[in-house]
Tab-separated table of C-alpha atoms in Angstrom:
chain	number	residue	atom	x	y	z
A	27	MET	CA	154.084	91.159	70.327
A	28	THR	CA	153.650	94.902	69.892
A	29	TYR	CA	155.690	96.792	67.271
A	30	THR	CA	156.004	100.404	67.673
A	31	ALA	CA	155.814	103.097	64.394
A	32	ALA	CA	156.684	106.636	63.500
A	33	VAL	CA	154.446	108.726	61.059
A	34	SER	CA	156.285	111.091	59.366
A	35	GLY	CA	153.829	113.642	57.135
A	36	ALA	CA	151.439	112.753	59.585
A	37	THR	CA	149.562	115.777	58.804
A	38	GLY	CA	148.720	115.380	55.591
A	39	TYR	CA	146.646	112.971	54.083
A	40	ALA	CA	148.217	110.171	53.367
A	41	GLY	CA	149.818	110.753	56.820
A	42	GLY	CA	146.654	111.151	58.635
A	43	GLU	CA	145.425	108.280	56.778
A	44	VAL	CA	147.944	106.050	57.540
A	45	LEU	CA	147.163	107.080	61.043
A	46	ARG	CA	143.839	106.796	60.806
A	47	LEU	CA	144.655	102.311	59.652
A	48	LEU	CA	147.264	102.506	62.505
A	49	CYS	CA	144.825	103.109	65.217
A	50	GLY	CA	142.426	100.063	64.632
A	51	HIS	CA	145.719	98.380	64.167
A	52	PRO	CA	146.489	95.474	66.873
A	53	GLU	CA	149.804	94.947	67.356
A	54	ILE	CA	151.178	98.005	66.370
A	55	GLU	CA	150.879	101.184	68.810
A	56	ILE	CA	152.267	104.323	66.945
A	57	ALA	CA	155.131	105.751	69.202
A	58	THR	CA	155.786	109.316	66.770
A	59	VAL	CA	154.043	111.483	64.730
A	60	THR	CA	156.291	114.245	62.785
A	61	ALA	CA	155.867	116.863	59.963
A	62	HIS	CA	158.212	119.652	59.365
A	63	SER	CA	156.009	123.017	59.206
A	64	SER	CA	153.971	121.996	61.915
A	65	ALA	CA	155.723	120.809	64.429
A	66	GLY	CA	155.473	121.647	67.842
A	67	GLN	CA	151.658	121.880	67.583
A	68	ARG	CA	148.676	119.597	68.425
A	69	LEU	CA	148.092	116.414	66.069
A	70	GLY	CA	144.366	116.921	67.192
A	71	ALA	CA	143.895	120.782	65.666
A	72	LEU	CA	145.627	119.054	62.383
A	73	GLN	CA	143.949	115.711	62.041
A	74	PRO	CA	140.934	116.488	64.571
A	75	HIS	CA	138.900	113.286	62.989
A	76	LEU	CA	141.673	111.179	64.893
A	77	HIS	CA	141.176	111.148	68.123
A	78	ALA	CA	142.495	108.814	69.990
A	79	LEU	CA	145.890	111.013	69.123
A	80	ALA	CA	144.276	114.643	69.665
A	81	ASP	CA	146.936	115.329	71.963
A	82	ARG	CA	150.582	114.045	70.305
A	83	GLU	CA	152.947	116.181	69.616
A	84	VAL	CA	153.535	116.959	66.042
A	85	VAL	CA	157.483	116.918	66.380
A	86	GLU	CA	160.289	118.032	63.620
A	87	THR	CA	160.953	115.244	60.841
A	88	THR	CA	164.083	114.523	61.614
A	89	ALA	CA	166.266	111.036	61.090
A	90	GLU	CA	167.032	110.972	64.932
A	91	ASN	CA	163.213	111.350	66.041
A	92	LEU	CA	162.356	108.581	63.919
A	93	ALA	CA	165.045	106.243	65.011
A	94	GLY	CA	164.476	103.415	67.372
A	95	HIS	CA	161.357	102.831	66.272
A	96	ASP	CA	160.303	99.033	64.994
A	97	VAL	CA	158.247	100.506	61.794
A	98	VAL	CA	158.628	103.908	59.693
A	99	PHE	CA	156.388	105.679	57.219
A	100	LEU	CA	157.978	108.230	54.858
A	101	ALA	CA	154.839	110.382	53.465
A	102	LEU	CA	156.437	112.572	52.514
A	103	PRO	CA	156.708	115.031	49.474
A	104	HIS	CA	158.633	112.704	46.331
A	105	GLY	CA	163.078	113.780	46.872
A	106	GLN	CA	162.695	114.362	50.519
A	107	SER	CA	162.834	110.221	52.157
A	108	ALA	CA	165.513	108.905	50.053
A	109	ASP	CA	167.907	111.370	53.458
A	110	VAL	CA	165.992	110.056	56.314
A	111	ALA	CA	165.731	106.405	54.829
A	112	ALA	CA	170.012	106.196	54.278
A	113	GLN	CA	170.026	107.356	57.346
A	114	LEU	CA	167.554	104.834	59.746
A	115	PRO	CA	168.965	101.206	60.689
A	116	GLU	CA	168.591	98.813	58.050
A	117	ASN	CA	166.521	96.131	60.837
A	118	THR	CA	164.129	98.819	60.935
A	119	VAL	CA	161.387	98.667	58.620
A	120	VAL	CA	161.180	101.568	56.088
A	121	ILE	CA	157.087	101.893	54.037
A	122	ASP	CA	158.172	105.188	51.987
A	123	ALA	CA	155.288	105.902	50.527
A	124	GLY	CA	157.482	109.106	47.876
A	125	ALA	CA	157.670	108.380	45.137
A	126	ASP	CA	161.783	107.909	45.718
A	127	HIS	CA	161.905	104.150	45.741
A	128	ARG	CA	159.308	103.031	42.966
A	129	LEU	CA	160.927	102.949	39.934
A	130	ALA	CA	163.895	100.574	38.431
A	131	SER	CA	165.392	102.550	36.041
A	132	ALA	CA	167.068	105.426	36.922
A	133	GLU	CA	166.815	107.108	33.606
A	134	ALA	CA	162.899	107.452	34.094
A	135	TRP	CA	163.179	108.408	37.019
A	136	ARG	CA	165.517	111.823	35.906
A	137	ALA	CA	163.474	111.871	32.828
A	138	PHE	CA	160.276	112.382	34.799
A	139	TYR	CA	161.102	113.706	37.979
A	140	GLY	CA	164.849	115.764	37.037
A	141	SER	CA	167.013	115.209	40.436
A	142	GLU	CA	168.677	112.125	40.605
A	143	HIS	CA	167.938	108.352	41.141
A	144	ALA	CA	167.929	107.345	45.190
A	145	GLY	CA	167.520	103.276	43.688
A	146	THR	CA	165.505	100.966	43.393
A	147	TRP	CA	163.339	99.437	46.860
A	148	PRO	CA	161.030	96.114	46.750
A	149	TYR	CA	157.005	97.544	45.194
A	150	GLY	CA	154.769	98.295	48.140
A	151	LEU	CA	152.122	96.586	46.005
A	152	PRO	CA	151.211	92.481	47.316
A	153	GLU	CA	148.959	91.770	44.865
A	154	LEU	CA	150.581	91.925	41.699
A	155	ILE	CA	150.930	90.159	38.568
A	156	VAL	CA	155.112	90.503	38.673
A	157	SER	CA	155.453	87.462	35.521
A	158	PRO	CA	153.890	85.861	32.596
A	159	GLU	CA	153.981	83.143	35.313
A	160	GLY	CA	151.840	84.591	37.407
A	161	SER	CA	153.575	85.008	40.067
A	162	LYS	CA	152.981	87.856	43.057
A	163	GLN	CA	155.422	91.293	44.233
A	164	ARG	CA	154.003	89.867	47.698
A	165	ASP	CA	156.726	87.554	47.730
A	166	GLN	CA	158.787	89.928	47.845
A	167	LEU	CA	157.211	91.896	50.641
A	168	THR	CA	157.304	88.974	53.016
A	169	GLY	CA	160.426	89.923	55.768
A	170	ALA	CA	161.311	93.300	53.577
A	171	THR	CA	163.067	96.553	55.501
A	172	ARG	CA	162.457	98.846	51.965
A	173	ILE	CA	159.358	99.030	50.645
A	174	ALA	CA	157.953	101.305	48.552
A	175	VAL	CA	154.520	101.918	48.209
A	176	PRO	CA	152.951	102.467	44.433
A	177	GLY	CA	151.148	105.570	43.434
A	178	CYS	CA	147.373	105.792	43.661
A	179	TYR	CA	146.820	106.565	40.116
A	180	PRO	CA	149.277	103.134	39.303
A	181	THR	CA	147.781	100.564	41.231
A	182	GLY	CA	143.733	101.141	39.640
A	183	SER	CA	146.258	101.103	36.429
A	184	LEU	CA	148.046	97.990	37.260
A	185	LEU	CA	145.184	96.195	39.107
A	186	ALA	CA	143.419	96.624	35.762
A	187	LEU	CA	144.803	95.132	33.125
A	188	ALA	CA	148.411	93.316	35.105
A	189	PRO	CA	146.489	89.926	34.445
A	190	ALA	CA	145.333	90.423	30.820
A	191	VAL	CA	149.198	91.594	30.516
A	192	ALA	CA	150.497	88.334	32.146
A	193	ALA	CA	148.161	85.988	30.258
A	194	GLY	CA	148.769	87.061	26.845
A	195	LEU	CA	145.112	88.098	26.414
A	196	VAL	CA	146.513	91.808	24.861
A	197	GLU	CA	148.526	93.824	23.044
A	198	PRO	CA	151.379	95.002	25.304
A	199	GLN	CA	151.689	98.412	22.523
A	200	ASP	CA	148.626	99.083	22.067
A	201	ILE	CA	147.941	99.953	26.138
A	202	VAL	CA	145.470	104.088	26.851
A	203	ILE	CA	143.804	104.458	30.620
A	204	VAL	CA	142.188	107.199	31.429
A	205	SER	CA	141.774	107.685	35.076
A	206	ALA	CA	139.947	110.394	37.101
A	207	SER	CA	140.638	111.238	40.657
A	208	GLY	CA	139.363	112.921	44.140
A	209	THR	CA	141.369	116.222	45.095
A	210	SER	CA	143.160	114.653	47.853
A	211	GLY	CA	145.537	113.152	45.421
A	212	ALA	CA	146.661	116.318	44.620
A	213	GLY	CA	148.019	116.614	48.274
A	214	LYS	CA	147.297	118.829	50.943
A	215	SER	CA	149.181	122.281	50.090
A	216	VAL	CA	146.632	125.081	48.989
A	217	LYS	CA	146.458	125.106	45.600
A	218	PRO	CA	144.100	127.559	43.643
A	219	HIS	CA	143.435	125.175	41.201
A	220	LEU	CA	141.959	122.970	44.306
A	221	LEU	CA	139.515	124.900	45.867
A	222	GLY	CA	135.922	124.021	45.666
A	223	ALA	CA	134.541	126.688	44.101
A	224	GLU	CA	137.207	125.175	41.403
A	225	THR	CA	136.209	122.121	41.417
A	226	MET	CA	132.995	121.517	42.351
A	227	GLY	CA	130.218	121.009	39.232
A	228	GLY	CA	133.344	120.169	36.767
A	229	MET	CA	135.795	118.433	35.614
A	230	SER	CA	138.896	118.744	34.442
A	231	PRO	CA	142.123	116.551	33.252
A	232	TYR	CA	146.301	117.781	33.409
A	233	GLY	CA	148.916	115.636	32.774
A	234	VAL	CA	148.496	114.735	29.103
A	235	GLY	CA	150.498	113.602	26.664
A	236	GLY	CA	152.368	111.299	29.078
A	237	GLY	CA	153.470	113.971	31.038
A	238	HIS	CA	152.073	112.790	34.146
A	239	ARG	CA	154.257	111.262	36.495
A	240	HIS	CA	152.992	108.146	36.983
A	241	THR	CA	153.337	106.910	33.640
A	242	PRO	CA	156.656	105.002	33.513
A	243	GLU	CA	155.674	103.287	37.164
A	244	ILE	CA	152.674	102.402	35.785
A	245	GLU	CA	155.016	101.057	32.052
A	246	GLN	CA	157.200	99.252	34.672
A	247	GLY	CA	154.079	97.497	36.951
A	248	LEU	CA	152.677	96.157	33.040
A	249	GLY	CA	156.414	95.272	31.561
A	250	TRP	CA	157.200	93.387	34.702
A	251	ALA	CA	153.140	91.076	34.849
A	252	GLY	CA	154.132	90.914	30.545
A	253	GLY	CA	158.237	89.109	30.748
A	254	GLN	CA	158.567	92.824	27.975
A	255	ASP	CA	157.917	95.915	27.458
A	256	VAL	CA	154.881	97.675	26.719
A	257	SER	CA	153.336	101.225	26.115
A	258	VAL	CA	151.228	103.250	28.025
A	259	SER	CA	149.315	106.804	27.084
A	260	PHE	CA	147.836	107.605	30.551
A	261	THR	CA	145.532	110.220	31.365
A	262	PRO	CA	144.633	111.973	34.633
A	263	THR	CA	141.900	113.999	35.779
A	264	LEU	CA	140.469	116.159	39.102
A	265	ALA	CA	136.651	114.950	39.656
A	266	PRO	CA	134.714	117.011	41.719
A	267	MET	CA	134.769	114.117	45.479
A	268	PRO	CA	137.051	114.500	48.202
A	269	ARG	CA	138.817	110.728	47.527
A	270	GLY	CA	138.592	108.055	45.449
A	271	ILE	CA	139.725	107.125	41.826
A	272	LEU	CA	138.013	105.498	38.712
A	273	THR	CA	140.595	104.068	36.317
A	274	THR	CA	139.304	102.538	32.584
A	275	ALA	CA	142.613	100.359	30.893
A	276	THR	CA	141.156	99.429	27.710
A	277	ALA	CA	144.191	97.341	25.335
A	278	ARG	CA	144.022	95.820	21.533
A	279	LEU	CA	143.165	91.752	22.541
A	280	ARG	CA	144.554	89.530	21.344
A	281	SER	CA	143.283	86.921	17.891
A	282	GLY	CA	140.284	84.792	19.446
A	283	VAL	CA	139.712	85.397	22.405
A	284	ASP	CA	136.988	86.221	24.010
A	285	ALA	CA	134.575	87.227	27.378
A	286	ALA	CA	134.671	83.861	28.701
A	287	ARG	CA	138.643	83.533	28.903
A	288	VAL	CA	139.010	86.715	30.053
A	289	ARG	CA	136.638	85.920	33.354
A	290	GLU	CA	138.750	82.889	33.673
A	291	VAL	CA	141.534	84.737	33.347
A	292	TYR	CA	140.532	87.410	36.265
A	293	ASP	CA	138.899	85.406	37.969
A	294	ALA	CA	142.459	82.731	38.664
A	295	ALA	CA	143.954	85.825	39.379
A	296	TYR	CA	141.969	87.510	42.041
A	297	GLY	CA	139.004	84.848	43.339
A	298	THR	CA	141.174	84.101	46.437
A	299	GLU	CA	142.541	87.687	47.112
A	300	PRO	CA	140.977	89.102	50.134
A	301	PHE	CA	140.774	92.430	48.620
A	302	ILE	CA	140.792	93.085	45.047
A	303	HIS	CA	136.902	91.496	43.821
A	304	VAL	CA	135.679	91.122	40.394
A	305	LEU	CA	132.368	91.874	39.772
A	306	PRO	CA	129.416	89.642	38.601
A	307	GLU	CA	128.234	90.355	35.032
A	308	GLY	CA	126.321	93.468	35.274
A	309	GLN	CA	127.543	95.018	37.972
A	310	TRP	CA	129.959	97.972	37.151
A	311	PRO	CA	132.937	99.894	40.038
A	312	THR	CA	131.501	102.648	41.918
A	313	THR	CA	133.776	105.205	43.510
A	314	LYS	CA	132.061	105.431	46.672
A	315	ALA	CA	131.846	101.686	47.511
A	316	VAL	CA	135.958	101.389	48.105
A	317	THR	CA	135.325	104.724	49.809
A	318	ALA	CA	137.551	103.709	53.070
A	319	SER	CA	138.101	101.225	52.416
A	320	ASN	CA	141.145	98.821	51.457
A	321	HIS	CA	139.408	97.619	48.386
A	322	ALA	CA	139.132	97.405	45.093
A	323	VAL	CA	136.364	96.361	42.902
A	324	LEU	CA	137.032	95.787	39.467
A	325	GLN	CA	134.738	94.988	36.271
A	326	PHE	CA	135.470	94.384	32.762
A	327	ALA	CA	133.965	94.369	28.974
A	328	VAL	CA	134.850	92.548	25.302
A	329	ASP	CA	134.499	95.524	22.827
A	330	PRO	CA	133.839	92.884	19.991
A	331	HIS	CA	133.826	96.088	17.175
A	332	ALA	CA	136.685	97.195	17.984
A	333	GLY	CA	138.604	94.394	19.344
A	334	ARG	CA	139.976	95.698	22.100
A	335	LEU	CA	139.353	95.021	26.004
A	336	ILE	CA	138.036	96.745	29.296
A	337	VAL	CA	138.715	96.876	32.516
A	338	SER	CA	136.749	99.752	34.738
A	339	ALA	CA	138.557	100.036	38.261
A	340	ALA	CA	137.779	101.587	41.300
A	341	ILE	CA	139.937	102.606	44.343
A	342	ASP	CA	140.129	104.493	47.496
A	343	ASN	CA	143.710	106.569	46.483
A	344	LEU	CA	144.506	107.356	50.414
A	345	THR	CA	143.827	103.536	51.013
A	346	LYS	CA	144.031	101.144	49.227
A	347	GLY	CA	145.835	103.673	46.729
A	348	THR	CA	148.804	105.058	49.676
A	349	ALA	CA	148.043	104.204	53.113
A	350	GLY	CA	146.609	100.607	53.399
A	351	ALA	CA	148.663	98.944	50.812
A	352	ALA	CA	151.561	100.599	53.380
A	353	VAL	CA	149.657	98.866	56.090
A	354	GLN	CA	149.662	95.730	54.112
A	355	SER	CA	153.061	95.741	53.077
A	356	MET	CA	153.987	95.973	56.699
A	357	ASN	CA	152.575	92.901	57.651
A	358	LEU	CA	153.615	91.068	54.471
A	359	ALA	CA	157.354	92.168	55.983
A	360	LEU	CA	156.265	91.763	60.255
A	361	GLY	CA	155.274	88.181	59.412
A	362	LEU	CA	152.404	89.471	60.485
A	363	PRO	CA	148.066	88.277	59.283
A	364	GLU	CA	148.637	89.958	55.719
A	365	THR	CA	144.796	91.684	56.507
A	366	THR	CA	145.656	92.701	59.933
A	367	GLY	CA	144.211	95.409	60.748
A	368	LEU	CA	142.310	96.007	57.198
A	369	THR	CA	139.426	94.501	57.681
A	370	GLY	CA	136.880	97.537	57.148
A	371	GLN	CA	134.190	97.515	54.852
A	372	GLY	CA	133.386	100.482	52.459
A	373	ILE	CA	130.454	103.327	54.293
A	374	ALA	CA	127.297	103.877	52.143
A	375	PRO	CA	126.018	106.080	51.528
């Protein structure tokens, strides 16, 4: 059976990545592409890498243009998805790649986003452990018609630490995460600090001191995994590369936990996952290894001097961190094999 799909925000990085993946999906027909300021233009003028869709006309993002499809992807800035989604039929699979429906806490939403909470949808990270017993989020995505895809930073952070938190290997109140992201994570809008002359050859932090909007999302996911509140210090940094995220997450180990126990827990959590790879001892993640793929690679170390677990994780922020998760979640929602359309490997060099 072929399903029809509409993609809003089709001229941005996230929307373009969704379209790239859907072009190779055997069960999806891309019926409509929408945007706002670029409506009326050829998609090929705005996303020249999407050759199969070059002659498609970009139409205005309205509920009327998005209605009538089996699946709708909303790749819109935060605060813009909720109104559109509310006007779409309940039996349409709507996948929000923005932030509007990720947080369960209305208080956290108001504190970090400054507007009223739009409600909570099932979280679109199938591999995420969401209980101390080890259950995973994919159970809540099968057959769902509303799905909130996680942010790119939370994807890397949650995949890195959820197994350790769920298994009680680490203390939940002393978690420190530093992530380096490629500039595409900031979106496609022209911003002086993202110009090549500003970013090439240097790195810089931002959102320092607990103010980044992905902080409550990371705490929410790790809280699900451990069955209790967690405290996270999260610092994002801007790296001089177009795409990719490298996360380094650390947490204080509980007494008696050694490297062998950590390996056992992570192998059990991810050993059968098609997209999550715990690397052999001595091999460390690189962002280049996952470029343009839906894969994530992880490695860990136990620091006996500091008594801490260190987990490093690499993902492609646009694929596994956004569009890949959206397509993977869509597959579950439609009852398709979870890996459909996502079997591409990383690219090198």
